[in-house]
Every structure is written in structure tokens, then in C-alpha cells.
Coordinates of C-alpha atoms and ligand atoms in Angstrom, one line a residue:
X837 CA 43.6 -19.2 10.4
X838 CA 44.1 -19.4 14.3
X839 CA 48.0 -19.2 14.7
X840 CA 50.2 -19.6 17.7
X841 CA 53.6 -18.2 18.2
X842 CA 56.5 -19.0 20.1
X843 CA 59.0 -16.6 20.2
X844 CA 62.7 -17.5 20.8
X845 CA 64.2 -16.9 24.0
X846 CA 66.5 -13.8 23.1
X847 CA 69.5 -16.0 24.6
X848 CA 69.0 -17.7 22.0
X849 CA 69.0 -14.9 18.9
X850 CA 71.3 -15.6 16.2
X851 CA 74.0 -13.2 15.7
X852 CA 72.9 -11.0 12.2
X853 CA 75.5 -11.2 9.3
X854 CA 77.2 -8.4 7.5
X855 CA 74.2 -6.6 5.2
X856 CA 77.0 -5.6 2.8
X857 CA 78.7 -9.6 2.6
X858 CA 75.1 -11.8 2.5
X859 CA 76.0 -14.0 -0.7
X860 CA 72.5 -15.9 -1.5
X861 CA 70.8 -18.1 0.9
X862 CA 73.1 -18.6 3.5
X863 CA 71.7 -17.4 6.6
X864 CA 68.3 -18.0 8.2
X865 CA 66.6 -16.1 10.8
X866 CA 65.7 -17.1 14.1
X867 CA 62.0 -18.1 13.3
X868 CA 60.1 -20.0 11.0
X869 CA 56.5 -20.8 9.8
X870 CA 54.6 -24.2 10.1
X871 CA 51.4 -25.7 9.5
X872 CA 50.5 -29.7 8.9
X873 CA 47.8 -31.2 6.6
X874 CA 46.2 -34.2 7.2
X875 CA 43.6 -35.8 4.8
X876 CA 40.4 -35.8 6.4
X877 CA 41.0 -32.7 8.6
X878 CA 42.9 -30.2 6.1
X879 CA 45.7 -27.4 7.7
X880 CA 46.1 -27.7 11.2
X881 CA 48.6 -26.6 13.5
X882 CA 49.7 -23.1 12.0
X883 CA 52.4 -22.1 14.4
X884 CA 55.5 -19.8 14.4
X885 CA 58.3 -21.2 16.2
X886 CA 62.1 -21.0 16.8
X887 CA 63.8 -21.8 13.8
X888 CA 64.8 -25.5 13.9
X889 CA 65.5 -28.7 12.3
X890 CA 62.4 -31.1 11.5
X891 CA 61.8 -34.9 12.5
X892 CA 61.1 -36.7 9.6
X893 CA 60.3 -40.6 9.5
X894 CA 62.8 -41.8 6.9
X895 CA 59.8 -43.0 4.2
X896 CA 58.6 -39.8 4.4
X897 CA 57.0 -39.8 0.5
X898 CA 59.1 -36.3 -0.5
X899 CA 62.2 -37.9 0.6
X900 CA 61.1 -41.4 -2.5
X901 CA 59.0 -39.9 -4.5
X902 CA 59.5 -35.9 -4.2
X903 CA 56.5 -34.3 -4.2
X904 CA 57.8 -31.3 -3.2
X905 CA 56.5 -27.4 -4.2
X906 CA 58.2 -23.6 -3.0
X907 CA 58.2 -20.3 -3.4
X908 CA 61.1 -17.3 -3.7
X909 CA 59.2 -13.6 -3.1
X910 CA 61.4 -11.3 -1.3
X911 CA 60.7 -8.4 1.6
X912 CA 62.3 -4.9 1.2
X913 CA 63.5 -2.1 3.5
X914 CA 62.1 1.0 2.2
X915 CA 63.8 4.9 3.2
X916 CA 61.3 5.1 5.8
X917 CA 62.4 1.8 7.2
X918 CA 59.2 -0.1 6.6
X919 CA 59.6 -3.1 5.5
X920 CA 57.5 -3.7 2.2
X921 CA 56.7 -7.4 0.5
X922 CA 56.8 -6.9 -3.8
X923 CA 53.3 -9.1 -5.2
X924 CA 53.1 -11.7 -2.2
X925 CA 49.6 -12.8 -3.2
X926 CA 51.0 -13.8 -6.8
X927 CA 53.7 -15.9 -5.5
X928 CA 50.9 -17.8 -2.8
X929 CA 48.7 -18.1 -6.0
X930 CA 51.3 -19.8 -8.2
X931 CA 51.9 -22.2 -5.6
X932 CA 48.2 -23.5 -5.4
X933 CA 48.8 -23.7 -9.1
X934 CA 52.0 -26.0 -8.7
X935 CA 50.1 -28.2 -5.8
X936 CA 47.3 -29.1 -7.9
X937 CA 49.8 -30.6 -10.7
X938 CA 52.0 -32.3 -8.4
X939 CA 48.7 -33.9 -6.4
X940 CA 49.2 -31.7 -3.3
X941 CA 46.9 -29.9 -1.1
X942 CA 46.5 -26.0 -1.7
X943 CA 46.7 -23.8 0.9
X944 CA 44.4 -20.2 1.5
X945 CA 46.6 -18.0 0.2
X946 CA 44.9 -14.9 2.0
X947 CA 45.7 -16.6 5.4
X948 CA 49.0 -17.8 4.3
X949 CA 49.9 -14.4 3.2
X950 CA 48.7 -13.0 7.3
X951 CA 51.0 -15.5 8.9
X952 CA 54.1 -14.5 6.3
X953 CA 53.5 -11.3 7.2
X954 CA 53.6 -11.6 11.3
X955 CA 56.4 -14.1 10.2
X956 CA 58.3 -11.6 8.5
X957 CA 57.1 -9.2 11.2
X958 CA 58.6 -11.1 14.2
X959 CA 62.0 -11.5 12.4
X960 CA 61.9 -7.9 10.9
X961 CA 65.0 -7.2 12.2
X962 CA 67.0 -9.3 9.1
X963 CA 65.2 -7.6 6.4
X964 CA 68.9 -5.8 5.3
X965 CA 69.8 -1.9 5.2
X966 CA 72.5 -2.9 2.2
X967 CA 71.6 -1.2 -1.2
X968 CA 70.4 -4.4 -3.3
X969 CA 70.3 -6.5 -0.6
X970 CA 66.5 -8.3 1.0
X971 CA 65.3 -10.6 2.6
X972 CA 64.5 -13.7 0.8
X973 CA 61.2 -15.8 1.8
X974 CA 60.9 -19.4 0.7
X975 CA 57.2 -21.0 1.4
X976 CA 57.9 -24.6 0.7
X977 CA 55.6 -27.5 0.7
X978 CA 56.6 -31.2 1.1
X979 CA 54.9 -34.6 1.4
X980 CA 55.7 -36.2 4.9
X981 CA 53.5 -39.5 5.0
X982 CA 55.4 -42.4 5.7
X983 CA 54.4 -45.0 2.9
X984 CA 56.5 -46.5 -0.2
X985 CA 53.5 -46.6 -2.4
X986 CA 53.5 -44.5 -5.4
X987 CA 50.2 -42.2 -4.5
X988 CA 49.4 -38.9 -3.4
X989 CA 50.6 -38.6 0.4
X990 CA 47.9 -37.9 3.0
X991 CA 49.6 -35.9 5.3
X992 CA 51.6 -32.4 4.5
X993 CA 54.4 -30.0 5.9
X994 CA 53.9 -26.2 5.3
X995 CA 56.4 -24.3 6.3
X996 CA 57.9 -20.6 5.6
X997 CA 61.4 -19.6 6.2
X998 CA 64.0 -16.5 5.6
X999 CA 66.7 -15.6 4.6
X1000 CA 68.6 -12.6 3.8
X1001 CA 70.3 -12.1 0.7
X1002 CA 72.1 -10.2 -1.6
X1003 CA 73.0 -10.7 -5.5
X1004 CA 71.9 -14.4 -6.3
X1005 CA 74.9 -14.4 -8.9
X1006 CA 78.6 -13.2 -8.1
X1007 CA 78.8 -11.0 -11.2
X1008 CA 75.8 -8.9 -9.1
X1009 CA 74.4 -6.5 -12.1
X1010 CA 77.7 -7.3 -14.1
X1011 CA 76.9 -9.2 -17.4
X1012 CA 76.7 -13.0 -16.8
X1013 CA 78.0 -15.5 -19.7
X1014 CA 76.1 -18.1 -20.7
X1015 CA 76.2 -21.8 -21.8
X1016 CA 73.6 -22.7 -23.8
X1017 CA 72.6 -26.7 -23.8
X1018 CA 71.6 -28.6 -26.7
X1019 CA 72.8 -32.0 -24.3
X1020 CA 70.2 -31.8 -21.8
X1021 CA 66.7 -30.4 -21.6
X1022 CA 65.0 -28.6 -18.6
X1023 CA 61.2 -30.0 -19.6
X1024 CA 59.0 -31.0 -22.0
X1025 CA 54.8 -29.7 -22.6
X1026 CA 53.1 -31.6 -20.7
X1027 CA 55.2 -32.2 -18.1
X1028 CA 56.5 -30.1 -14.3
X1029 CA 58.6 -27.5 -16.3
X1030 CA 55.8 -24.8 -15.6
X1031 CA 55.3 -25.4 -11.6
X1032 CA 57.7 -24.9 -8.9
X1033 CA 58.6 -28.1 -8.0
X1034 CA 62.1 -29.4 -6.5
X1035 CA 62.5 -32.0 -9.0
X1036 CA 63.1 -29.5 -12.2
X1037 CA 65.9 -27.9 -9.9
X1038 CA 67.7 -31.1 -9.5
X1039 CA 67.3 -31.9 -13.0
X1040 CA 68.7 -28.7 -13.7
X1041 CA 72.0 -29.4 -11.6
X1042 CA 74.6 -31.6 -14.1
X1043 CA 73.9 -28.7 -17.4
X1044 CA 74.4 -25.9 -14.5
X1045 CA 77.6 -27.8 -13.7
X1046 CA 79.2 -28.7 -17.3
X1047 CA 78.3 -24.7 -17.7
X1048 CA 80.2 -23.5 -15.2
X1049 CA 83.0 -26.2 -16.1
X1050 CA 83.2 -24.5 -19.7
X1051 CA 83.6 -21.3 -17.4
X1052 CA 79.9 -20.2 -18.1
X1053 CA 78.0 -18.9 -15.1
X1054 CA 74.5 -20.5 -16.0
X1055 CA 72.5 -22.7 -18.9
X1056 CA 70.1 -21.5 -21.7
X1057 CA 67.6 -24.1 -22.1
X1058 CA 66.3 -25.3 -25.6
X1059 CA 63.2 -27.0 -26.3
X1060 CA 62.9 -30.3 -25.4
X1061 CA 61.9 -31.9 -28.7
X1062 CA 63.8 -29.9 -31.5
X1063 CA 66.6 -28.5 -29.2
X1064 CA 65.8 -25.2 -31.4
X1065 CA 63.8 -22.8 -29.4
X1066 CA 64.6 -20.7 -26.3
X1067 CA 63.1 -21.4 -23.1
X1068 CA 65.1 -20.3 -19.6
X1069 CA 67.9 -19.0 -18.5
X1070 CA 69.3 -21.3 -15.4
X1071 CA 66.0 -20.4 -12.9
X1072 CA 65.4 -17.4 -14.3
X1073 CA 62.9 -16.4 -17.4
X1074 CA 64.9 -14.2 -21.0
X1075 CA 64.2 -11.6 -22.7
X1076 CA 65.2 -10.8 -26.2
X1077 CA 65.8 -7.1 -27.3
X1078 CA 65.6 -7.2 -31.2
X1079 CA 66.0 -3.4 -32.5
X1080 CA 62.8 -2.0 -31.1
X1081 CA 61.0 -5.2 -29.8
X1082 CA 61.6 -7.0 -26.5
X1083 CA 60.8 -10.7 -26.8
X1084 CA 60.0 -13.5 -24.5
X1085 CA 59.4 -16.9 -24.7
X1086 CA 55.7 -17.6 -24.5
X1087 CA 53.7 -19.4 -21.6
X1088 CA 53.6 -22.8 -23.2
X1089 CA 53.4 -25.6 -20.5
X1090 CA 57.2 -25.9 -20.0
X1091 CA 58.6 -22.6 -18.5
X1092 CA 57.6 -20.9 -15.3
X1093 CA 55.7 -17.9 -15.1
X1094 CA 58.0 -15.4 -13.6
X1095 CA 56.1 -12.9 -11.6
X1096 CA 59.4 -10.5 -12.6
X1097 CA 59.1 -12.1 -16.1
X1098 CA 55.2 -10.6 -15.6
X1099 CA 56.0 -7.4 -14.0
X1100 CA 58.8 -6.8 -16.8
X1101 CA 56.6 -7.4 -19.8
X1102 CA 53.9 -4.7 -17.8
X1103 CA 56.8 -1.8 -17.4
X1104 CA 57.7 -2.4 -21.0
X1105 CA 54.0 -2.1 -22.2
X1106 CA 53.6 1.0 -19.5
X1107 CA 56.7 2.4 -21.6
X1108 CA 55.2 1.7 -24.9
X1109 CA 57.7 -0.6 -26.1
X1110 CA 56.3 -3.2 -28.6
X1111 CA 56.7 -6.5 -26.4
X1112 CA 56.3 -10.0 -27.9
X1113 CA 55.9 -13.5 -26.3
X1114 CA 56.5 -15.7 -29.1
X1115 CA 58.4 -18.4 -29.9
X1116 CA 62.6 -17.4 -30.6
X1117 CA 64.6 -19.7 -32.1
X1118 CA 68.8 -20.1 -31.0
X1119 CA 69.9 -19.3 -35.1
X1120 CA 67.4 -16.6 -34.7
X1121 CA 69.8 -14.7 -31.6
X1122 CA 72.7 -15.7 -33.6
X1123 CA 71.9 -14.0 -36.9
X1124 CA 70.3 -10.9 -35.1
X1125 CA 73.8 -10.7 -32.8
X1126 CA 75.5 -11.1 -36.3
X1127 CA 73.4 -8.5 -37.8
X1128 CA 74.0 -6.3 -35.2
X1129 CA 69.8 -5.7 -34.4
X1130 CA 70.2 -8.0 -31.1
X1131 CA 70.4 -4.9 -28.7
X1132 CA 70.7 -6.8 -25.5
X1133 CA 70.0 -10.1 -23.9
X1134 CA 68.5 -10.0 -19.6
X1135 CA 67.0 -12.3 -17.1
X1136 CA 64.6 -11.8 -15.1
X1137 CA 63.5 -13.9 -11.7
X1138 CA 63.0 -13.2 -8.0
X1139 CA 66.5 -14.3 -7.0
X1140 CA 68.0 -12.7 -10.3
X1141 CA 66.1 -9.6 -10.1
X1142 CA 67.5 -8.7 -13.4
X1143 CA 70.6 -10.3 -14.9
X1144 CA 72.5 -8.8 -18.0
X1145 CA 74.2 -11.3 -20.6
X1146 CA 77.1 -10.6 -21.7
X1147 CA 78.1 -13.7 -23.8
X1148 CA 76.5 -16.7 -25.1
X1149 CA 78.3 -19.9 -25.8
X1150 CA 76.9 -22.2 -28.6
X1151 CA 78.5 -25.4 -30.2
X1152 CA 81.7 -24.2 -29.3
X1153 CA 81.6 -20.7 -30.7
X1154 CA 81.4 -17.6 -27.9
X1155 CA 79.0 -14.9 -29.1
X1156 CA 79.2 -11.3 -27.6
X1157 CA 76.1 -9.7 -26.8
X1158 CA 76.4 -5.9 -26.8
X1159 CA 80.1 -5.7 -26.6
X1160 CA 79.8 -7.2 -23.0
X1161 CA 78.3 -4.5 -21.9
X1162 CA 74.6 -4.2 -19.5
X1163 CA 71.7 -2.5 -22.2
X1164 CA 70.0 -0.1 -21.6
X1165 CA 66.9 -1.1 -21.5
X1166 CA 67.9 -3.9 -19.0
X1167 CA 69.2 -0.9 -16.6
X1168 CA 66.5 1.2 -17.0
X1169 CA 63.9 -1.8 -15.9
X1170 CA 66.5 -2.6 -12.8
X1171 CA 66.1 0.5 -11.7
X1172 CA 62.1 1.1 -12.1
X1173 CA 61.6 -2.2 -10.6
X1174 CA 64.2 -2.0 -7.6
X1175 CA 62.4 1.6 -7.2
X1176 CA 58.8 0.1 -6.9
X1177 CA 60.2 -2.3 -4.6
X1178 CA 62.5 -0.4 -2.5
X1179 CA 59.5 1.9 -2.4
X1180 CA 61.1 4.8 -3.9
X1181 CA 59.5 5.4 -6.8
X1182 CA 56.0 5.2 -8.2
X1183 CA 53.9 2.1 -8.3
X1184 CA 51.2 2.2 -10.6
X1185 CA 50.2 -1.4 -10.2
X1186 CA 49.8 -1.7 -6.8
X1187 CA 52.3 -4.1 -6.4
X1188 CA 54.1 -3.2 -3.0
X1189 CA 52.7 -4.3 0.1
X1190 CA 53.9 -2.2 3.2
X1191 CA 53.6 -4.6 6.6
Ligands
COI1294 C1 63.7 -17.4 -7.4 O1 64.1 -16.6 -8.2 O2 63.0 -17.1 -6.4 C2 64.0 -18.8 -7.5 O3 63.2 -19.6 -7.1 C3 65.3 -19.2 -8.0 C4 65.9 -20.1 -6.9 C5 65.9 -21.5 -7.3 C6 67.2 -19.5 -6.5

């Protein structure tokens, strides 16, 4: 892909924020990543530029009808001061996957991947020092044809930006308490819930706020259709530690495929722990909390990383997951997986990508 870039003039460099105070997606760096589709010619126009606001006509079709697909993977400083990308090509992949079932055109995720990489390159001064802290990239995809007709659009922005960040929740690696829903659903089979689109994040908005009203930090999602089986936590994937088995929820049409959700389930297996994606129903956590063999409760996501729960709320009764505490098992894949991708330990699965 034959890219041009126009660096900023360095009067016009942002000043950097505190590494040690980012919060989550506040700040963006001083350049950003675009390309345009057109039907007819495909991607044209791959450019880095100064970060800056985009024209849009006002019938732009994302802003009607929202056909609009992202991304979250993350870059890393490493002790040697590299800076080091954690399964970039997954992410790109995923996101071909959520443009074909929102009608959209995919992108070559080997070139994409080049330009996020001189991208992250050219701004590599924001990739944080902090302990825990990165720098958050968002590939995002929207539909910017003017028309009001319901259709596939015909022309496309592509664009990259970043952002550094720290703990996407307050509590950081502190347990997080949790609301679960049986009001409102996340997705159904058949529908968006397993692609990356903006429109399951909106959706998701009015439980995440009658959560957080109940004083809950995020919503566990039932199934759609018997409001009985586990799905998400808020935009993050769960896992289950019953006794000696960690459970998941299985790939069935209406969760996302975390890439930590993947890179979890692999550590466990690497570990020989007996890991299970099958379906887990809410009475199911209850009586193994009850019974005392729920050992913990953790999700996983990009922005998450991994986040203990400490307490669930259900039908207005509070259940305790491990006294409150953070497991074990949920600190002992923290640390393997910040390791791999802070570069300091071992990575048997090739999943770091220095730059
Ligand atoms: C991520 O974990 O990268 C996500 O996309 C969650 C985000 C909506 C904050």
C-alpha cells in the first residue's frame, strides 16, 4: 500500500499527559491514520496526517443508519524500551470478519498492519513508561456516502488513532462488582452481538447505566431468549473458575471473540488446567458460590486486560465471590499475560510483535 505522511509541524506537538494519571481514552496523539474506499476503485488515499477533526456531509450513511466497525489492540513499552504490539494481525483479522456482516468493505490486513506500525512508529513517543499503562490503538471503520437509502454505502473512511491509557476501570486490578441484567439483553444468535460494531455499544449504554445507579461498576449479560445463560461482562468476555475447571461461555453467534478471552483459554491449556467453553447458566454461579466450589469469577478484554469480580448482584440479592478478594488464578494469568506483553517474560506463541 503506497502511503504518504505528513508529519506535524513540532509547533504544533501536543503537550504529553502524566503516564501515572491517563484514565482510559482521554488523550490522543498528534497523528492519525486514513485511507478512503470508493466502490469501483477500492482503498485509496492511505495517508498519515496531523491528528484532526473530519468533514463529514451531514447524510453521511454511519451517522442514519450506523454501519460502523473498530478495533481496541494495544502497544507496549518493553525494559529495553521497544515498543512491542501484543497479536495485531488478530485484531485486523476480526475486523474483516465484522465488515463482511455489517456489508462493509475489508481491508488487507498485512498492509493495514505496515501503516499501524509506522503510525504507531511516528507517535512512539506516547507509548507510556507507567507500570500497567499503553497505548491504546482504535482502527475504526465508518460509512461516509451521503444517501438516505437503506443500502450498503459506496464510499468508506478508514482511519487509525491513539491513545494512551491506563486501567480501563477505576477499581484498576481491584475486584469490580457487578450487575447482572435480566431487563435488557446485549444480542441475540443471529444477529451483531459477535462483530465489533458501534451499535452493540450503544445498546449496551442504559443496563451499563441502571448498573452503575444500583452502585455496580458494569452488567452481566444473559441470553437473549431465556435470560438464563451467561454471555459478557459489560465489553469484556467471563470466565468461571469451578473447583478445578475454568469455564467460558462458548462462541455461539452472540458474544465476541476476545483475542484475551483466546489468549486466556491458551495459558490455561499451556498450564494444564481443564478449560471448558460451554454453556453456564446464572442458578448454576449461584449454587456453586453457595457451595463454596465457585473459586473466582475474571474478565478478560483488551481494555480490561483482566478484571476480578468481586460481587455479583442478582434480583436484588448481592452475592460475594471469593470473599471480595482477586483469585488466584486470575493473578497468576495477569501477570503471565502482562509479562508476554510487556516483553518480560516468555512468549511461547509468538504473540508479541516488536516494531
Ligand atoms: C476493548 O477491550 O478493546 C474494547 O473494545 C472495549 C472498549 C469498548 C473500551
Amino acid at each position: 500500500m503506497k502511503i504518504t505522511i505528513e508529519a506535524a509541524d513540532a509547533a504544533d506537538l501536543k503537550a504529553r499527559p502524566d503516564d501515572n494519571n491517563l484514565g482510559f481514552g482521554k488523550y490522543f496523539t498528534d497523528h492519525m491514520f486514513v485511507m478512503t474506499y470508493d466502490q469501483g476503485q477500492g482503498w485509496h488515499n492511505a495517508r498519515i496526517v496531523p491528528y484532526a477533526d473530519f468533514t463529514l456531509d451531514p447524510a453521511a450513511m454511519v451517522l442514519h443508519y450506523g454501519q460502523a466497525i473498530f478495533e481496541g489492540l494495544k502497544a507496549y513499552r518493553d525494559s529495553d524500551d521497544r515498543v512491542r504490539l501484543f497479536r495485531p494481525l488478530d485484531n485486523l483479522k476480526r475486523m474483516n470478519r465484522s465488515a463482511v456482516r455489517m456489508c462493509m468493505p475489508e481491508i488487507d490486513p498485512g498492509a493495514v498492519l505496515e501503516t499501524l506500525k509506522e503510525l504507531v512508529r511516528l507517535d512512539a513517543a506516547w507509548v507510556p513508561r507507567a507500570g500497567g499503562a499503553s497505548l491504546y490503538i482504535r482502527p475504526t471503520m465508518v460509512a461516509t456516502e451521503a444517501g438516505l437509502g437503506v443500502r450498503p454505502a459506496a464510499r468508506y473512511l478508514f482511519f487509525i488513532i491513539l491513545s494512551p491509557v491506563g486501567a480501563y476501570y477505576p477499581e484498576g486490578f481491584s475486584p469490580v462488582k457487578i450487575f447482572v441484567s435480566d431487563k435488557y439483553v446485549r444480542a441475540v444468535r443471529g444477529g451483531v452481538g459477535e462483530v465489533k460494531t458501534a451499535g452493540n455499544y450503544a445498546a449496551s449504554i442504559m443496563a451499563a447505566m441502571e448498573a452503575r445507579e444500583h452502585g455496580y461498576t458494569q452488567v452481566l449479560w444473559l441470553d437473549a431468549v431465556e435470560r438464563k445463560y451467561i454471555e459478557e461482562i459489560g465489553t469484556s468476555n467471563i470466565f468461571f473458575r469451578f473447583a478445578d475447571e475454568l469455564v467460558t461461555p462458548p462462541l455461539s453467534g452472540s458474544i465476541l471473540p476476545g483475542i484475551t478471552r483466546d489468549s486466556v483459554i491458551k495459558m490455561a491449556d499451556d498450564w494444564g488446567i481443564r478449560v471448558s467453553q460451554r454453556p453456564i447458566s446464572i442458578d448454576e454461579v449461584i449454587a456453586a458460590n453457595d457451595s463454596g466450589s465457585l473459586k473466582e469469577i475474571f474478565a478478560t478484554g483488551t481494555a480490561a486486560v483482566i478484571s476480578p469480580v468481586g460481587a455479583l448482584s442478582y434480583r436484588g440479592n448481592e452475592y460475594v465471590i471469593n470473599g471480595g478478594s482477586t483469585g488466584d488464578l486470575a493473578v497468576r494469568l495477569f501477570d503471565e499475560l502482562q509479562g508476554i506483553q510487556y516483553g518480560i517474560r516468555p512468549d511461547p506463541h509468538g504473540w508479541g510483535m516488536v516494531i
